[in-house]
Amino acid sequence: MQGESWKYAAIYILLSIPLNFLSKDILSVSGPFFLTFVRSAIIAAFLMLMMRRVPKIEPFHILMASLIYVSTVLWLFSLIFLTPGDSIVLGYSMPMIAVILGRFILGEKGRIWISLISLSGFVVYSVPISSAGSFA
């Protein structure tokens, strides 16, 4: 990564993993729609402070905000039925699914080596490890 963006990526990675477990615990008290509303309100407050002005809202922004809202609600519903670990593995598999769909839907030429490296990382990440430290 260029410049200081690696610091922000590291912060995101360190904070995103516990967020799955925290969200799973909060879902036992509140529903996914309310949790998504609170999350979106907090993000909007921080963005408004950073921008310090009211942005012009385009129809594209409304569409993207709606898709992000639906995506977050579906992710929270997945935490009801899955363990946080399974949810994380499915989330990290999304780029590979996008590469496959891009090949068939958009006709993109995928780079086979990058796809294989991504697949190997996904396989390593998704292999369960028992408490004794050996592979289950």
JSON list of C-alpha atoms in Angstrom, two decimals:
[
{"chain": "A", "resi": 1, "resn": "MET", "atom": "CA", "xyz": [0.00, 0.00, 0.00]},
{"chain": "A", "resi": 2, "resn": "GLN", "atom": "CA", "xyz": [1.16, 3.48, -0.72]},
{"chain": "A", "resi": 3, "resn": "GLY", "atom": "CA", "xyz": [1.87, 6.17, 1.83]},
{"chain": "A", "resi": 4, "resn": "GLU", "atom": "CA", "xyz": [0.14, 5.88, 5.15]},
{"chain": "A", "resi": 5, "resn": "SER", "atom": "CA", "xyz": [-2.90, 3.95, 3.95]},
{"chain": "A", "resi": 6, "resn": "TRP", "atom": "CA", "xyz": [-1.43, 0.72, 5.34]},
{"chain": "A", "resi": 7, "resn": "LYS", "atom": "CA", "xyz": [-1.92, 2.14, 8.84]},
{"chain": "A", "resi": 8, "resn": "TYR", "atom": "CA", "xyz": [-5.62, 2.65, 8.22]},
{"chain": "A", "resi": 9, "resn": "ALA", "atom": "CA", "xyz": [-5.92, -0.83, 6.72]},
{"chain": "A", "resi": 10, "resn": "ALA", "atom": "CA", "xyz": [-4.24, -2.34, 9.79]},
{"chain": "A", "resi": 11, "resn": "ILE", "atom": "CA", "xyz": [-6.60, -0.46, 12.11]},
{"chain": "A", "resi": 12, "resn": "TYR", "atom": "CA", "xyz": [-9.60, -1.66, 10.09]},
{"chain": "A", "resi": 13, "resn": "ILE", "atom": "CA", "xyz": [-8.43, -5.27, 10.15]},
{"chain": "A", "resi": 14, "resn": "LEU", "atom": "CA", "xyz": [-7.75, -5.22, 13.90]},
{"chain": "A", "resi": 15, "resn": "LEU", "atom": "CA", "xyz": [-11.13, -3.66, 14.68]},
{"chain": "A", "resi": 16, "resn": "SER", "atom": "CA", "xyz": [-13.30, -5.59, 12.20]},
{"chain": "A", "resi": 17, "resn": "ILE", "atom": "CA", "xyz": [-12.75, -9.09, 13.61]},
{"chain": "A", "resi": 18, "resn": "PRO", "atom": "CA", "xyz": [-14.03, -8.33, 17.16]},
{"chain": "A", "resi": 19, "resn": "LEU", "atom": "CA", "xyz": [-16.93, -6.44, 15.59]},
{"chain": "A", "resi": 20, "resn": "ASN", "atom": "CA", "xyz": [-18.39, -9.72, 14.31]},
{"chain": "A", "resi": 21, "resn": "PHE", "atom": "CA", "xyz": [-18.44, -11.24, 17.80]},
{"chain": "A", "resi": 22, "resn": "LEU", "atom": "CA", "xyz": [-19.79, -8.04, 19.38]},
{"chain": "A", "resi": 23, "resn": "SER", "atom": "CA", "xyz": [-22.55, -7.84, 16.76]},
{"chain": "A", "resi": 24, "resn": "LYS", "atom": "CA", "xyz": [-23.52, -11.47, 17.41]},
{"chain": "A", "resi": 25, "resn": "ASP", "atom": "CA", "xyz": [-23.91, -10.69, 21.14]},
{"chain": "A", "resi": 26, "resn": "ILE", "atom": "CA", "xyz": [-25.91, -7.50, 20.51]},
{"chain": "A", "resi": 27, "resn": "LEU", "atom": "CA", "xyz": [-28.28, -9.38, 18.18]},
{"chain": "A", "resi": 28, "resn": "SER", "atom": "CA", "xyz": [-29.57, -11.37, 21.16]},
{"chain": "A", "resi": 29, "resn": "VAL", "atom": "CA", "xyz": [-30.92, -8.10, 22.62]},
{"chain": "A", "resi": 30, "resn": "SER", "atom": "CA", "xyz": [-31.89, -6.10, 19.55]},
{"chain": "A", "resi": 31, "resn": "GLY", "atom": "CA", "xyz": [-32.94, -6.79, 15.97]},
{"chain": "A", "resi": 32, "resn": "PRO", "atom": "CA", "xyz": [-30.80, -6.41, 12.85]},
{"chain": "A", "resi": 33, "resn": "PHE", "atom": "CA", "xyz": [-32.80, -3.44, 11.52]},
{"chain": "A", "resi": 34, "resn": "PHE", "atom": "CA", "xyz": [-32.30, -1.36, 14.68]},
{"chain": "A", "resi": 35, "resn": "LEU", "atom": "CA", "xyz": [-28.63, -2.30, 14.90]},
{"chain": "A", "resi": 36, "resn": "THR", "atom": "CA", "xyz": [-28.12, -1.26, 11.28]},
{"chain": "A", "resi": 37, "resn": "PHE", "atom": "CA", "xyz": [-29.91, 2.04, 11.92]},
{"chain": "A", "resi": 38, "resn": "VAL", "atom": "CA", "xyz": [-27.67, 2.82, 14.90]},
{"chain": "A", "resi": 39, "resn": "ARG", "atom": "CA", "xyz": [-24.55, 1.86, 12.95]},
{"chain": "A", "resi": 40, "resn": "SER", "atom": "CA", "xyz": [-25.58, 4.06, 10.01]},
{"chain": "A", "resi": 41, "resn": "ALA", "atom": "CA", "xyz": [-26.40, 7.01, 12.28]},
{"chain": "A", "resi": 42, "resn": "ILE", "atom": "CA", "xyz": [-22.99, 6.84, 13.96]},
{"chain": "A", "resi": 43, "resn": "ILE", "atom": "CA", "xyz": [-21.22, 6.67, 10.60]},
{"chain": "A", "resi": 44, "resn": "ALA", "atom": "CA", "xyz": [-23.29, 9.58, 9.26]},
{"chain": "A", "resi": 45, "resn": "ALA", "atom": "CA", "xyz": [-22.44, 11.70, 12.31]},
{"chain": "A", "resi": 46, "resn": "PHE", "atom": "CA", "xyz": [-18.71, 11.11, 11.84]},
{"chain": "A", "resi": 47, "resn": "LEU", "atom": "CA", "xyz": [-18.94, 11.84, 8.11]},
{"chain": "A", "resi": 48, "resn": "MET", "atom": "CA", "xyz": [-20.81, 15.09, 8.72]},
{"chain": "A", "resi": 49, "resn": "LEU", "atom": "CA", "xyz": [-18.13, 16.18, 11.20]},
{"chain": "A", "resi": 50, "resn": "MET", "atom": "CA", "xyz": [-15.41, 15.38, 8.70]},
{"chain": "A", "resi": 51, "resn": "MET", "atom": "CA", "xyz": [-17.11, 17.17, 5.83]},
{"chain": "A", "resi": 52, "resn": "ARG", "atom": "CA", "xyz": [-18.36, 20.15, 7.91]},
{"chain": "A", "resi": 53, "resn": "ARG", "atom": "CA", "xyz": [-21.01, 20.97, 5.37]},
{"chain": "A", "resi": 54, "resn": "VAL", "atom": "CA", "xyz": [-24.15, 19.42, 3.97]},
{"chain": "A", "resi": 55, "resn": "PRO", "atom": "CA", "xyz": [-23.25, 17.49, 0.81]},
{"chain": "A", "resi": 56, "resn": "LYS", "atom": "CA", "xyz": [-25.36, 17.51, -2.32]},
{"chain": "A", "resi": 57, "resn": "ILE", "atom": "CA", "xyz": [-27.19, 14.19, -2.39]},
{"chain": "A", "resi": 58, "resn": "GLU", "atom": "CA", "xyz": [-27.44, 12.62, -5.83]},
{"chain": "A", "resi": 59, "resn": "PRO", "atom": "CA", "xyz": [-29.77, 9.72, -6.79]},
{"chain": "A", "resi": 60, "resn": "PHE", "atom": "CA", "xyz": [-26.67, 7.52, -7.12]},
{"chain": "A", "resi": 61, "resn": "HIS", "atom": "CA", "xyz": [-25.82, 8.22, -3.46]},
{"chain": "A", "resi": 62, "resn": "ILE", "atom": "CA", "xyz": [-29.31, 7.16, -2.39]},
{"chain": "A", "resi": 63, "resn": "LEU", "atom": "CA", "xyz": [-29.00, 3.94, -4.40]},
{"chain": "A", "resi": 64, "resn": "MET", "atom": "CA", "xyz": [-25.59, 3.13, -2.92]},
{"chain": "A", "resi": 65, "resn": "ALA", "atom": "CA", "xyz": [-26.76, 3.92, 0.63]},
{"chain": "A", "resi": 66, "resn": "SER", "atom": "CA", "xyz": [-29.76, 1.63, 0.14]},
{"chain": "A", "resi": 67, "resn": "LEU", "atom": "CA", "xyz": [-27.57, -1.21, -1.13]},
{"chain": "A", "resi": 68, "resn": "ILE", "atom": "CA", "xyz": [-25.17, -0.79, 1.80]},
{"chain": "A", "resi": 69, "resn": "TYR", "atom": "CA", "xyz": [-28.11, -0.84, 4.22]},
{"chain": "A", "resi": 70, "resn": "VAL", "atom": "CA", "xyz": [-29.51, -4.04, 2.69]},
{"chain": "A", "resi": 71, "resn": "SER", "atom": "CA", "xyz": [-26.04, -5.61, 2.72]},
{"chain": "A", "resi": 72, "resn": "THR", "atom": "CA", "xyz": [-25.57, -4.80, 6.40]},
{"chain": "A", "resi": 73, "resn": "VAL", "atom": "CA", "xyz": [-28.99, -6.17, 7.37]},
{"chain": "A", "resi": 74, "resn": "LEU", "atom": "CA", "xyz": [-28.30, -9.40, 5.47]},
{"chain": "A", "resi": 75, "resn": "TRP", "atom": "CA", "xyz": [-24.90, -9.71, 7.17]},
{"chain": "A", "resi": 76, "resn": "LEU", "atom": "CA", "xyz": [-26.55, -9.32, 10.57]},
{"chain": "A", "resi": 77, "resn": "PHE", "atom": "CA", "xyz": [-29.16, -11.94, 9.66]},
{"chain": "A", "resi": 78, "resn": "SER", "atom": "CA", "xyz": [-26.29, -14.26, 8.72]},
{"chain": "A", "resi": 79, "resn": "LEU", "atom": "CA", "xyz": [-24.87, -13.81, 12.23]},
{"chain": "A", "resi": 80, "resn": "ILE", "atom": "CA", "xyz": [-28.16, -15.12, 13.64]},
{"chain": "A", "resi": 81, "resn": "PHE", "atom": "CA", "xyz": [-27.76, -18.42, 11.79]},
{"chain": "A", "resi": 82, "resn": "LEU", "atom": "CA", "xyz": [-23.95, -18.74, 11.51]},
{"chain": "A", "resi": 83, "resn": "THR", "atom": "CA", "xyz": [-21.02, -18.47, 13.86]},
{"chain": "A", "resi": 84, "resn": "PRO", "atom": "CA", "xyz": [-18.97, -15.29, 13.54]},
{"chain": "A", "resi": 85, "resn": "GLY", "atom": "CA", "xyz": [-16.07, -17.35, 12.16]},
{"chain": "A", "resi": 86, "resn": "ASP", "atom": "CA", "xyz": [-18.19, -18.76, 9.34]},
{"chain": "A", "resi": 87, "resn": "SER", "atom": "CA", "xyz": [-19.52, -15.30, 8.60]},
{"chain": "A", "resi": 88, "resn": "ILE", "atom": "CA", "xyz": [-15.97, -13.93, 8.36]},
{"chain": "A", "resi": 89, "resn": "VAL", "atom": "CA", "xyz": [-14.91, -16.71, 5.98]},
{"chain": "A", "resi": 90, "resn": "LEU", "atom": "CA", "xyz": [-17.91, -16.04, 3.75]},
{"chain": "A", "resi": 91, "resn": "GLY", "atom": "CA", "xyz": [-17.16, -12.32, 3.81]},
{"chain": "A", "resi": 92, "resn": "TYR", "atom": "CA", "xyz": [-13.55, -12.86, 2.76]},
{"chain": "A", "resi": 93, "resn": "SER", "atom": "CA", "xyz": [-14.67, -15.15, -0.07]},
{"chain": "A", "resi": 94, "resn": "MET", "atom": "CA", "xyz": [-16.66, -12.34, -1.72]},
{"chain": "A", "resi": 95, "resn": "PRO", "atom": "CA", "xyz": [-13.75, -11.02, -3.85]},
{"chain": "A", "resi": 96, "resn": "MET", "atom": "CA", "xyz": [-13.26, -14.48, -5.35]},
{"chain": "A", "resi": 97, "resn": "ILE", "atom": "CA", "xyz": [-16.97, -14.73, -6.10]},
{"chain": "A", "resi": 98, "resn": "ALA", "atom": "CA", "xyz": [-16.77, -11.29, -7.75]},
{"chain": "A", "resi": 99, "resn": "VAL", "atom": "CA", "xyz": [-13.88, -12.46, -9.95]},
{"chain": "A", "resi": 100, "resn": "ILE", "atom": "CA", "xyz": [-15.85, -15.52, -11.06]},
{"chain": "A", "resi": 101, "resn": "LEU", "atom": "CA", "xyz": [-19.02, -13.52, -11.75]},
{"chain": "A", "resi": 102, "resn": "GLY", "atom": "CA", "xyz": [-16.99, -10.83, -13.53]},
{"chain": "A", "resi": 103, "resn": "ARG", "atom": "CA", "xyz": [-15.61, -13.47, -15.87]},
{"chain": "A", "resi": 104, "resn": "PHE", "atom": "CA", "xyz": [-19.03, -14.83, -16.84]},
{"chain": "A", "resi": 105, "resn": "ILE", "atom": "CA", "xyz": [-21.23, -11.73, -16.63]},
{"chain": "A", "resi": 106, "resn": "LEU", "atom": "CA", "xyz": [-18.85, -8.97, -17.75]},
{"chain": "A", "resi": 107, "resn": "GLY", "atom": "CA", "xyz": [-16.42, -11.05, -19.80]},
{"chain": "A", "resi": 108, "resn": "GLU", "atom": "CA", "xyz": [-13.39, -9.82, -17.84]},
{"chain": "A", "resi": 109, "resn": "LYS", "atom": "CA", "xyz": [-10.06, -11.50, -18.32]},
{"chain": "A", "resi": 110, "resn": "GLY", "atom": "CA", "xyz": [-8.97, -12.72, -14.91]},
{"chain": "A", "resi": 111, "resn": "ARG", "atom": "CA", "xyz": [-5.35, -13.18, -13.93]},
{"chain": "A", "resi": 112, "resn": "ILE", "atom": "CA", "xyz": [-5.01, -16.83, -13.00]},
{"chain": "A", "resi": 113, "resn": "TRP", "atom": "CA", "xyz": [-2.04, -16.38, -10.62]},
{"chain": "A", "resi": 114, "resn": "ILE", "atom": "CA", "xyz": [-3.74, -13.68, -8.59]},
{"chain": "A", "resi": 115, "resn": "SER", "atom": "CA", "xyz": [-6.86, -15.82, -8.38]},
{"chain": "A", "resi": 116, "resn": "LEU", "atom": "CA", "xyz": [-4.85, -18.85, -7.22]},
{"chain": "A", "resi": 117, "resn": "ILE", "atom": "CA", "xyz": [-3.06, -16.81, -4.54]},
{"chain": "A", "resi": 118, "resn": "SER", "atom": "CA", "xyz": [-6.42, -15.51, -3.36]},
{"chain": "A", "resi": 119, "resn": "LEU", "atom": "CA", "xyz": [-7.84, -19.04, -3.30]},
{"chain": "A", "resi": 120, "resn": "SER", "atom": "CA", "xyz": [-4.88, -20.36, -1.30]},
{"chain": "A", "resi": 121, "resn": "GLY", "atom": "CA", "xyz": [-5.35, -17.60, 1.30]},
{"chain": "A", "resi": 122, "resn": "PHE", "atom": "CA", "xyz": [-9.04, -18.42, 1.51]},
{"chain": "A", "resi": 123, "resn": "VAL", "atom": "CA", "xyz": [-8.33, -22.13, 2.01]},
{"chain": "A", "resi": 124, "resn": "VAL", "atom": "CA", "xyz": [-5.77, -21.44, 4.75]},
{"chain": "A", "resi": 125, "resn": "TYR", "atom": "CA", "xyz": [-8.15, -19.05, 6.49]},
{"chain": "A", "resi": 126, "resn": "SER", "atom": "CA", "xyz": [-11.13, -21.41, 6.33]},
{"chain": "A", "resi": 127, "resn": "VAL", "atom": "CA", "xyz": [-9.41, -24.55, 7.68]},
{"chain": "A", "resi": 128, "resn": "PRO", "atom": "CA", "xyz": [-10.61, -25.02, 11.28]},
{"chain": "A", "resi": 129, "resn": "ILE", "atom": "CA", "xyz": [-7.94, -25.40, 13.94]},
{"chain": "A", "resi": 130, "resn": "SER", "atom": "CA", "xyz": [-8.77, -27.27, 17.15]},
{"chain": "A", "resi": 131, "resn": "SER", "atom": "CA", "xyz": [-7.85, -25.97, 20.60]},
{"chain": "A", "resi": 132, "resn": "ALA", "atom": "CA", "xyz": [-4.85, -28.33, 20.71]},
{"chain": "A", "resi": 133, "resn": "GLY", "atom": "CA", "xyz": [-3.31, -26.50, 17.75]},
{"chain": "A", "resi": 134, "resn": "SER", "atom": "CA", "xyz": [-3.63, -29.31, 15.23]},
{"chain": "A", "resi": 135, "resn": "PHE", "atom": "CA", "xyz": [-5.88, -29.33, 12.21]},
{"chain": "A", "resi": 136, "resn": "ALA", "atom": "CA", "xyz": [-9.34, -30.73, 12.87]}
]
